[in-house]
Amino acid sequence: MSANMLRGAAAVVGIAELHYRRGRAPHGELRMTLEAITRACADAGVSPRRLDGFVSYAGGGHDGSMIGAALGVDDVRWSTMMWGGGGGSVAAAINTAAVAIAAGQAECVVVYRSMAQADTGRLGYAKYFYGPHYLAHGVGSPAQVCALRTQRLLEHDGVPRSGMRAFVLAAYRHAQQNPSAQAYGTPLDEDTYEKSRLITEPFHLFDCSRESDGAVAMVLVSADLARELRPDPAYVLAGAQGAPGGYSALIDNDDLYTSAGFTGAPGRPGVADRLWAAAGLGPADVDVTQVYENFSGPAVAALIDHGLVPAGPAAGEVLTVDNLTAGIGALPVNTSGGNLADSFVNGMGLAVEAVRQIRGTSTNPVKDAKVSLFVGGPMAPLVSSTLFGHHDTL
């Protein structure tokens, strides 16, 4: 199957998300997963028993056979876990669901993720790619690895730190219009941002994502069935994933060090290049973007990698609060508030917001949005992106 054969073959017809403040979920991960899936099926207008494909990512503990049995499905035809650590594979999970449908391996696939502190603890540390070259020097958390790369992005590449600040302030501005956001009712100003405590240079408190308890689910079906189920499906136009040149495991990869992992090794197309080629579109065609921000710096690097923001000092001309705000700017980003100001269930809530923009149901809608970009886990061991489109784009 060539990459462009995925274009428009599958569509998202059902979405659901539950999120609570960290440690305050009323139920464990399994029950929340089942609840999110049944809600997404209700949104799609299909019975949960109709599901025949299950995809998750980042090592979630509830596999398709377990979930399928609990839902009483007739047959589990596809069950996949996407590896890669953190939220880098969240878009890859959506891409895999679309591939399963396009290849005829499944007909109705749910992508899901759940997190609960009481069940599995938090994601404040990770052991999946920290070798002795990191650990021997006291580097053992995602924040520290991303901080090293971000500091060089600022010092070597000349991207202004003001761009990170603008990214954060725009997220909090969007959250004030989203009643379900954890930062709703608590706007953030520049002075409060600058005076917040340093976590690991250059990240201050508000540069870091907030972890939440909760569960998120997304139901995909074939394009033909999608048109029967609802008038506003979000079609998968393209998807790409990768980990170029040992990106996460190596620290001497000068050509890639300040990227978010979406650029290719020298002479080879990267994740972003493959995404645009498969979709037959480019950065200028994107109406709205949701970019996984474990921390603000990697998100800025991801926008640069995808060609939405220029590299170097010129990035500051694009990364302004107004320009990143829906209804005002040319580059609306993270319109629910994102991982920073809305919620963080390993980043999948951003994918739901990407679909809401196509439907026109976001609390910060981008008028006539036809192309919606979702970027997963920048600076993770594996990174991925998905491009959603309105039926007018097919």
Tab-separated table of C-alpha atoms in Angstrom:
chain	number	residue	atom	x	y	z
A	1	MET	CA	0.000	0.000	0.000
A	2	SER	CA	1.496	3.337	-1.009
A	3	ALA	CA	1.277	6.266	1.385
A	4	ASN	CA	-1.258	8.172	-0.725
A	5	MET	CA	-3.659	5.190	-0.708
A	6	LEU	CA	-4.446	6.104	2.899
A	7	ARG	CA	-5.829	9.474	1.845
A	8	GLY	CA	-9.492	9.618	2.767
A	9	ALA	CA	-9.859	5.849	3.189
A	10	ALA	CA	-10.876	6.124	6.847
A	11	ALA	CA	-12.536	8.758	8.993
A	12	VAL	CA	-13.154	9.547	12.632
A	13	VAL	CA	-16.850	9.295	13.482
A	14	GLY	CA	-16.825	9.072	17.282
A	15	ILE	CA	-14.874	10.887	19.993
A	16	ALA	CA	-15.006	11.005	23.771
A	17	GLU	CA	-12.760	12.185	26.568
A	18	LEU	CA	-12.903	12.080	30.333
A	19	HIS	CA	-10.401	13.926	32.440
A	20	TYR	CA	-9.974	14.744	36.090
A	21	ARG	CA	-7.318	16.386	38.173
A	22	ARG	CA	-4.388	14.131	38.894
A	23	GLY	CA	-5.250	11.482	41.443
A	24	ARG	CA	-8.938	12.395	41.551
A	25	ALA	CA	-10.475	9.972	39.051
A	26	PRO	CA	-13.581	8.282	40.465
A	27	HIS	CA	-12.627	4.983	38.830
A	28	GLY	CA	-9.579	3.051	37.659
A	29	GLU	CA	-8.158	2.955	34.162
A	30	LEU	CA	-10.118	-0.070	32.930
A	31	ARG	CA	-13.524	1.331	33.824
A	32	MET	CA	-12.635	4.764	32.458
A	33	THR	CA	-11.425	3.152	29.227
A	34	LEU	CA	-14.680	1.276	28.797
A	35	GLU	CA	-16.698	4.388	29.564
A	36	ALA	CA	-14.771	6.496	27.053
A	37	ILE	CA	-15.137	3.838	24.351
A	38	THR	CA	-18.878	3.436	24.872
A	39	ARG	CA	-19.306	7.206	24.769
A	40	ALA	CA	-17.287	7.437	21.547
A	41	CYS	CA	-19.434	4.678	20.039
A	42	ALA	CA	-22.573	6.575	21.057
A	43	ASP	CA	-21.140	9.685	19.413
A	44	ALA	CA	-20.543	7.632	16.268
A	45	GLY	CA	-23.968	6.011	16.355
A	46	VAL	CA	-22.616	2.457	16.475
A	47	SER	CA	-22.929	-0.306	19.042
A	48	PRO	CA	-19.722	-1.106	20.965
A	49	ARG	CA	-20.275	-4.710	19.870
A	50	ARG	CA	-19.538	-3.589	16.331
A	51	LEU	CA	-15.943	-2.718	17.175
A	52	ASP	CA	-13.450	-5.169	15.685
A	53	GLY	CA	-10.182	-3.260	16.010
A	54	PHE	CA	-8.338	-1.867	19.027
A	55	VAL	CA	-5.221	0.326	19.059
A	56	SER	CA	-3.419	1.955	21.962
A	57	TYR	CA	0.053	3.329	22.547
A	58	ALA	CA	2.784	4.084	25.076
A	59	GLY	CA	2.368	0.833	26.967
A	60	GLY	CA	-1.198	1.232	28.190
A	61	GLY	CA	-2.161	-1.821	30.183
A	62	HIS	CA	-5.485	-2.819	28.591
A	63	ASP	CA	-5.116	-4.757	25.346
A	64	GLY	CA	-7.719	-5.263	22.654
A	65	SER	CA	-8.661	-8.784	23.633
A	66	MET	CA	-9.412	-7.673	27.193
A	67	ILE	CA	-11.360	-4.596	26.138
A	68	GLY	CA	-13.182	-6.478	23.407
A	69	ALA	CA	-14.319	-9.172	25.816
A	70	ALA	CA	-15.555	-6.590	28.312
A	71	LEU	CA	-17.566	-4.859	25.577
A	72	GLY	CA	-18.997	-8.120	24.237
A	73	VAL	CA	-17.710	-7.613	20.702
A	74	ASP	CA	-18.361	-10.326	18.152
A	75	ASP	CA	-14.796	-10.610	16.857
A	76	VAL	CA	-11.472	-8.881	17.563
A	77	ARG	CA	-9.796	-8.729	14.169
A	78	TRP	CA	-7.075	-6.171	14.939
A	79	SER	CA	-5.264	-5.444	18.204
A	80	THR	CA	-2.134	-3.318	18.209
A	81	MET	CA	0.066	-1.470	20.693
A	82	MET	CA	2.197	1.345	19.292
A	83	TRP	CA	5.609	1.582	20.915
A	84	GLY	CA	7.875	4.583	21.182
A	85	GLY	CA	7.382	5.932	24.669
A	86	GLY	CA	5.533	8.961	25.933
A	87	GLY	CA	3.063	10.522	23.526
A	88	GLY	CA	5.245	10.246	20.444
A	89	SER	CA	3.157	7.390	19.106
A	90	VAL	CA	-0.297	8.872	19.733
A	91	ALA	CA	-0.746	9.994	16.130
A	92	ALA	CA	0.852	6.739	14.979
A	93	ALA	CA	-1.942	4.876	16.780
A	94	ILE	CA	-4.538	6.794	14.749
A	95	ASN	CA	-2.560	6.153	11.572
A	96	THR	CA	-2.445	2.434	12.354
A	97	ALA	CA	-6.206	2.308	12.838
A	98	ALA	CA	-6.648	3.961	9.442
A	99	VAL	CA	-4.213	1.495	7.840
A	100	ALA	CA	-6.130	-1.459	9.294
A	101	ILE	CA	-9.349	-0.141	7.769
A	102	ALA	CA	-7.776	0.736	4.413
A	103	ALA	CA	-6.211	-2.732	4.186
A	104	GLY	CA	-9.459	-4.508	5.024
A	105	GLN	CA	-8.133	-5.952	8.275
A	106	ALA	CA	-10.852	-4.294	10.366
A	107	GLU	CA	-13.997	-2.258	9.808
A	108	CYS	CA	-14.605	-0.331	13.028
A	109	VAL	CA	-11.493	0.517	15.058
A	110	VAL	CA	-11.170	2.358	18.349
A	111	VAL	CA	-8.000	4.172	19.433
A	112	TYR	CA	-7.826	4.734	23.181
A	113	ARG	CA	-5.634	5.672	26.119
A	114	SER	CA	-6.271	5.947	29.858
A	115	MET	CA	-4.241	7.151	32.833
A	116	ALA	CA	-4.919	7.031	36.556
A	117	GLN	CA	-2.399	7.801	39.249
A	118	ALA	CA	-3.860	5.169	41.546
A	119	ASP	CA	-3.285	2.443	38.938
A	120	THR	CA	0.044	3.138	37.299
A	121	GLY	CA	1.648	6.206	38.854
A	122	ARG	CA	2.783	9.102	36.716
A	123	LEU	CA	4.930	9.812	33.707
A	124	GLY	CA	7.390	12.096	35.489
A	125	TYR	CA	10.211	9.705	34.753
A	126	ALA	CA	10.794	7.234	31.953
A	127	LYS	CA	13.252	4.405	31.548
A	128	TYR	CA	12.709	3.346	27.968
A	129	PHE	CA	15.608	5.189	26.370
A	130	TYR	CA	17.822	6.581	29.110
A	131	GLY	CA	21.154	4.940	28.586
A	132	PRO	CA	24.278	5.343	30.719
A	133	HIS	CA	25.314	8.481	28.832
A	134	TYR	CA	22.251	10.190	30.338
A	135	LEU	CA	21.901	8.491	33.695
A	136	ALA	CA	25.557	8.885	34.655
A	137	HIS	CA	25.083	12.639	34.493
A	138	GLY	CA	21.829	12.758	36.421
A	139	VAL	CA	19.536	13.009	33.406
A	140	GLY	CA	16.589	10.697	33.984
A	141	SER	CA	13.370	12.490	33.107
A	142	PRO	CA	11.676	13.695	29.908
A	143	ALA	CA	11.892	17.273	31.172
A	144	GLN	CA	15.678	17.090	31.415
A	145	VAL	CA	16.226	15.574	27.976
A	146	CYS	CA	13.869	18.049	26.325
A	147	ALA	CA	15.428	20.927	28.258
A	148	LEU	CA	18.877	20.102	26.887
A	149	ARG	CA	17.615	20.124	23.321
A	150	THR	CA	15.496	23.235	23.866
A	151	GLN	CA	18.358	25.192	25.416
A	152	ARG	CA	20.403	24.555	22.327
A	153	LEU	CA	17.435	25.523	20.142
A	154	LEU	CA	17.507	28.897	21.881
A	155	GLU	CA	21.264	29.418	22.079
A	156	HIS	CA	22.537	27.797	18.874
A	157	ASP	CA	19.598	28.217	16.489
A	158	GLY	CA	18.553	31.606	17.843
A	159	VAL	CA	14.875	30.858	18.355
A	160	PRO	CA	13.738	33.513	20.872
A	161	ARG	CA	12.460	32.336	24.244
A	162	SER	CA	9.573	34.761	23.759
A	163	GLY	CA	8.176	32.242	21.279
A	164	MET	CA	7.847	29.655	24.023
A	165	ARG	CA	6.153	32.181	26.265
A	166	ALA	CA	3.697	33.170	23.541
A	167	PHE	CA	2.869	29.510	22.943
A	168	VAL	CA	2.051	29.023	26.633
A	169	LEU	CA	0.021	32.238	26.952
A	170	ALA	CA	-2.037	31.353	23.868
A	171	ALA	CA	-2.852	27.944	25.368
A	172	TYR	CA	-4.079	29.566	28.578
A	173	ARG	CA	-6.071	32.106	26.584
A	174	HIS	CA	-7.852	29.278	24.753
A	175	ALA	CA	-8.525	27.510	28.050
A	176	GLN	CA	-10.563	30.465	29.284
A	177	GLN	CA	-13.196	29.631	26.648
A	178	ASN	CA	-13.205	25.907	27.480
A	179	PRO	CA	-15.222	25.174	30.654
A	180	SER	CA	-13.777	21.664	30.945
A	181	ALA	CA	-10.153	22.875	30.909
A	182	GLN	CA	-8.249	22.614	34.175
A	183	ALA	CA	-6.992	26.177	33.718
A	184	TYR	CA	-10.477	27.529	33.023
A	185	GLY	CA	-11.031	30.620	35.139
A	186	THR	CA	-7.319	31.108	35.847
A	187	PRO	CA	-5.845	33.183	33.029
A	188	LEU	CA	-2.094	33.511	32.760
A	189	ASP	CA	-0.248	36.763	32.133
A	190	GLU	CA	3.324	37.410	31.067
A	191	ASP	CA	4.497	38.519	34.497
A	192	THR	CA	3.139	35.415	36.251
A	193	TYR	CA	4.715	33.210	33.602
A	194	GLU	CA	8.128	34.841	33.957
A	195	LYS	CA	8.081	34.719	37.769
A	196	SER	CA	7.068	31.059	37.995
A	197	ARG	CA	9.671	28.720	39.423
A	198	LEU	CA	12.314	27.136	37.241
A	199	ILE	CA	11.796	23.383	36.735
A	200	THR	CA	14.803	22.592	34.554
A	201	GLU	CA	16.405	25.325	32.486
A	202	PRO	CA	14.931	26.778	30.313
A	203	PHE	CA	11.526	25.421	31.420
A	204	HIS	CA	9.566	27.303	34.028
A	205	LEU	CA	6.480	25.867	35.702
A	206	PHE	CA	4.026	26.914	33.009
A	207	ASP	CA	6.191	25.487	30.226
A	208	CYS	CA	5.411	21.994	31.545
A	209	SER	CA	2.316	19.922	30.807
A	210	ARG	CA	-0.130	19.029	33.549
A	211	GLU	CA	-0.819	15.318	33.995
A	212	SER	CA	-4.442	14.298	34.405
A	213	ASP	CA	-6.418	11.195	35.227
A	214	GLY	CA	-8.830	10.158	32.541
A	215	ALA	CA	-9.493	8.276	29.330
A	216	VAL	CA	-9.891	9.234	25.682
A	217	ALA	CA	-11.315	7.228	22.763
A	218	MET	CA	-11.715	7.762	19.032
A	219	VAL	CA	-13.700	5.529	16.645
A	220	LEU	CA	-12.665	5.207	12.985
A	221	VAL	CA	-14.510	3.506	10.123
A	222	SER	CA	-14.246	3.403	6.336
A	223	ALA	CA	-15.051	6.563	4.416
A	224	ASP	CA	-18.184	5.002	2.924
A	225	LEU	CA	-19.559	4.024	6.326
A	226	ALA	CA	-18.544	7.384	7.800
A	227	ARG	CA	-20.763	9.210	5.332
A	228	GLU	CA	-23.692	7.034	6.394
A	229	LEU	CA	-23.111	7.607	10.102
A	230	ARG	CA	-22.745	11.374	10.322
A	231	PRO	CA	-22.556	14.523	8.185
A	232	ASP	CA	-19.216	15.740	9.562
A	233	PRO	CA	-16.641	12.934	9.692
A	234	ALA	CA	-12.977	13.910	9.975
A	235	TYR	CA	-11.128	12.049	7.234
A	236	VAL	CA	-7.568	10.870	7.696
A	237	LEU	CA	-5.735	12.570	4.840
A	238	ALA	CA	-2.269	11.309	5.758
A	239	GLY	CA	-0.163	9.988	8.595
A	240	ALA	CA	3.528	9.487	9.207
A	241	GLN	CA	5.782	8.307	12.002
A	242	GLY	CA	9.456	7.631	12.596
A	243	ALA	CA	12.590	7.830	14.700
A	244	PRO	CA	15.350	9.074	12.422
A	245	GLY	CA	18.929	8.057	12.977
A	246	GLY	CA	18.672	6.871	16.553
A	247	TYR	CA	17.227	10.270	17.381
A	248	SER	CA	16.404	9.637	21.033
A	249	ALA	CA	19.210	7.281	21.972
A	250	LEU	CA	22.106	9.383	20.698
A	251	ILE	CA	23.403	12.706	21.933
A	252	ASP	CA	25.960	13.333	19.181
A	253	ASN	CA	23.442	13.778	16.341
A	254	ASP	CA	24.235	17.425	15.616
A	255	ASP	CA	22.080	17.548	12.477
A	256	LEU	CA	18.955	16.574	14.425
A	257	TYR	CA	19.642	17.686	17.972
A	258	THR	CA	17.521	20.839	18.009
A	259	SER	CA	14.720	19.376	15.919
A	260	ALA	CA	11.676	17.721	17.466
A	261	GLY	CA	12.415	14.512	15.521
A	262	PHE	CA	10.194	15.198	12.503
A	263	THR	CA	13.062	16.075	10.172
A	264	GLY	CA	14.979	13.343	8.408
A	265	ALA	CA	18.555	12.224	8.585
A	266	PRO	CA	20.711	14.016	5.995
A	267	GLY	CA	19.501	13.189	2.502
A	268	ARG	CA	16.355	11.403	3.663
A	269	PRO	CA	12.781	12.704	3.999
A	270	GLY	CA	11.576	12.972	7.568
A	271	VAL	CA	8.183	12.430	9.157
A	272	ALA	CA	6.932	15.895	8.217
A	273	ASP	CA	8.131	15.552	4.613
A	274	ARG	CA	6.395	12.200	4.259
A	275	LEU	CA	3.201	13.578	5.762
A	276	TRP	CA	2.962	16.446	3.273
A	277	ALA	CA	3.873	14.229	0.334
A	278	ALA	CA	1.230	11.648	1.231
A	279	ALA	CA	-1.483	14.265	1.690
A	280	GLY	CA	-0.595	16.270	-1.408
A	281	LEU	CA	-0.714	19.344	0.811
A	282	GLY	CA	1.732	21.658	2.540
A	283	PRO	CA	2.024	23.804	5.658
A	284	ALA	CA	0.156	26.673	4.008
A	285	ASP	CA	-2.925	24.464	3.646
A	286	VAL	CA	-3.297	23.865	7.395
A	287	ASP	CA	-6.100	25.795	9.063
A	288	VAL	CA	-5.505	24.743	12.678
A	289	THR	CA	-2.900	22.730	14.566
A	290	GLN	CA	-2.855	20.705	17.754
A	291	VAL	CA	0.720	19.946	18.791
A	292	TYR	CA	1.597	17.722	21.727
A	293	GLU	CA	3.409	19.896	24.218
A	294	ASN	CA	5.044	17.832	26.897
A	295	PHE	CA	6.958	21.084	27.278
A	296	SER	CA	6.712	24.300	25.311
A	297	GLY	CA	10.156	24.031	23.698
A	298	PRO	CA	9.589	20.719	21.894
A	299	ALA	CA	6.230	22.000	20.620
A	300	VAL	CA	7.907	25.065	19.123
A	301	ALA	CA	10.528	22.802	17.529
A	302	ALA	CA	7.741	20.620	16.079
A	303	LEU	CA	6.068	23.635	14.481
A	304	ILE	CA	9.421	24.510	12.904
A	305	ASP	CA	9.961	20.921	11.733
A	306	HIS	CA	6.574	20.932	9.972
A	307	GLY	CA	7.290	24.215	8.201
A	308	LEU	CA	4.613	26.170	10.056
A	309	VAL	CA	7.153	28.432	11.747
A	310	PRO	CA	10.493	29.618	10.329
A	311	ALA	CA	13.709	28.487	11.985
A	312	GLY	CA	16.013	30.793	13.901
A	313	PRO	CA	15.294	34.338	15.097
A	314	ALA	CA	12.481	34.778	12.553
A	315	ALA	CA	10.412	32.302	14.575
A	316	GLY	CA	9.622	35.096	16.999
A	317	GLU	CA	7.779	37.027	14.298
A	318	VAL	CA	5.262	34.184	13.929
A	319	LEU	CA	5.158	32.972	17.533
A	320	THR	CA	3.102	35.749	19.070
A	321	VAL	CA	0.113	35.273	21.358
A	322	ASP	CA	-2.348	36.840	18.938
A	323	ASN	CA	-1.058	34.935	15.919
A	324	LEU	CA	-1.477	31.630	17.794
A	325	THR	CA	-5.026	32.441	18.936
A	326	ALA	CA	-8.112	31.079	17.189
A	327	GLY	CA	-10.270	33.771	15.627
A	328	ILE	CA	-7.403	36.249	15.639
A	329	GLY	CA	-4.195	34.799	14.247
A	330	ALA	CA	-3.041	32.973	11.140
A	331	LEU	CA	-1.594	30.014	13.073
A	332	PRO	CA	-4.144	28.913	15.696
A	333	VAL	CA	-2.572	26.257	17.907
A	334	ASN	CA	-3.876	24.061	20.749
A	335	THR	CA	-7.316	25.537	20.742
A	336	SER	CA	-8.675	23.603	23.746
A	337	GLY	CA	-5.782	24.738	25.930
A	338	GLY	CA	-3.694	21.670	25.116
A	339	ASN	CA	-1.661	19.607	27.532
A	340	LEU	CA	-0.559	22.809	29.247
A	341	ALA	CA	-3.900	24.330	30.157
A	342	ASP	CA	-6.666	21.840	29.345
A	343	SER	CA	-5.699	18.289	30.319
A	344	PHE	CA	-3.084	15.632	29.718
A	345	VAL	CA	-4.094	12.030	29.128
A	346	ASN	CA	-0.893	11.221	27.282
A	347	GLY	CA	-1.820	13.818	24.686
A	348	MET	CA	-4.815	12.132	23.087
A	349	GLY	CA	-7.188	14.927	24.025
A	350	LEU	CA	-5.385	17.001	21.403
A	351	ALA	CA	-6.443	14.519	18.718
A	352	VAL	CA	-10.049	14.877	19.852
A	353	GLU	CA	-9.729	18.660	19.578
A	354	ALA	CA	-8.311	18.275	16.062
A	355	VAL	CA	-11.503	16.418	15.110
A	356	ARG	CA	-13.720	18.963	16.867
A	357	GLN	CA	-12.207	21.681	14.684
A	358	ILE	CA	-13.276	19.797	11.548
A	359	ARG	CA	-16.756	19.388	13.048
A	360	GLY	CA	-16.913	23.034	14.095
A	361	THR	CA	-17.641	22.112	17.716
A	362	SER	CA	-14.500	23.421	19.411
A	363	THR	CA	-14.942	26.003	22.150
A	364	ASN	CA	-12.448	28.066	20.114
A	365	PRO	CA	-13.521	27.217	16.564
A	366	VAL	CA	-11.457	28.218	13.561
A	367	LYS	CA	-13.931	29.436	10.962
A	368	ASP	CA	-14.361	27.073	8.006
A	369	ALA	CA	-11.512	24.810	9.132
A	370	LYS	CA	-10.930	22.183	6.454
A	371	VAL	CA	-7.463	20.855	7.292
A	372	SER	CA	-6.534	20.062	10.880
A	373	LEU	CA	-3.039	18.910	11.844
A	374	PHE	CA	-2.294	16.786	14.891
A	375	VAL	CA	1.346	16.399	15.975
A	376	GLY	CA	2.299	13.744	18.518
A	377	GLY	CA	5.041	13.723	21.130
A	378	PRO	CA	7.895	15.942	19.898
A	379	MET	CA	11.362	14.939	21.109
A	380	ALA	CA	10.046	11.488	22.076
A	381	PRO	CA	11.812	8.259	21.029
A	382	LEU	CA	9.368	7.987	18.121
A	383	VAL	CA	7.295	10.846	16.740
A	384	SER	CA	4.187	10.900	14.557
A	385	SER	CA	1.668	13.184	12.873
A	386	THR	CA	-1.834	12.872	11.438
A	387	LEU	CA	-3.597	15.201	9.054
A	388	PHE	CA	-7.408	15.337	9.262
A	389	GLY	CA	-9.624	16.847	6.613
A	390	HIS	CA	-13.189	17.935	5.930
A	391	HIS	CA	-15.010	16.098	3.129
A	392	ASP	CA	-14.393	19.134	0.913
A	393	THR	CA	-10.676	18.250	0.902
A	394	LEU	CA	-11.154	14.843	-0.712
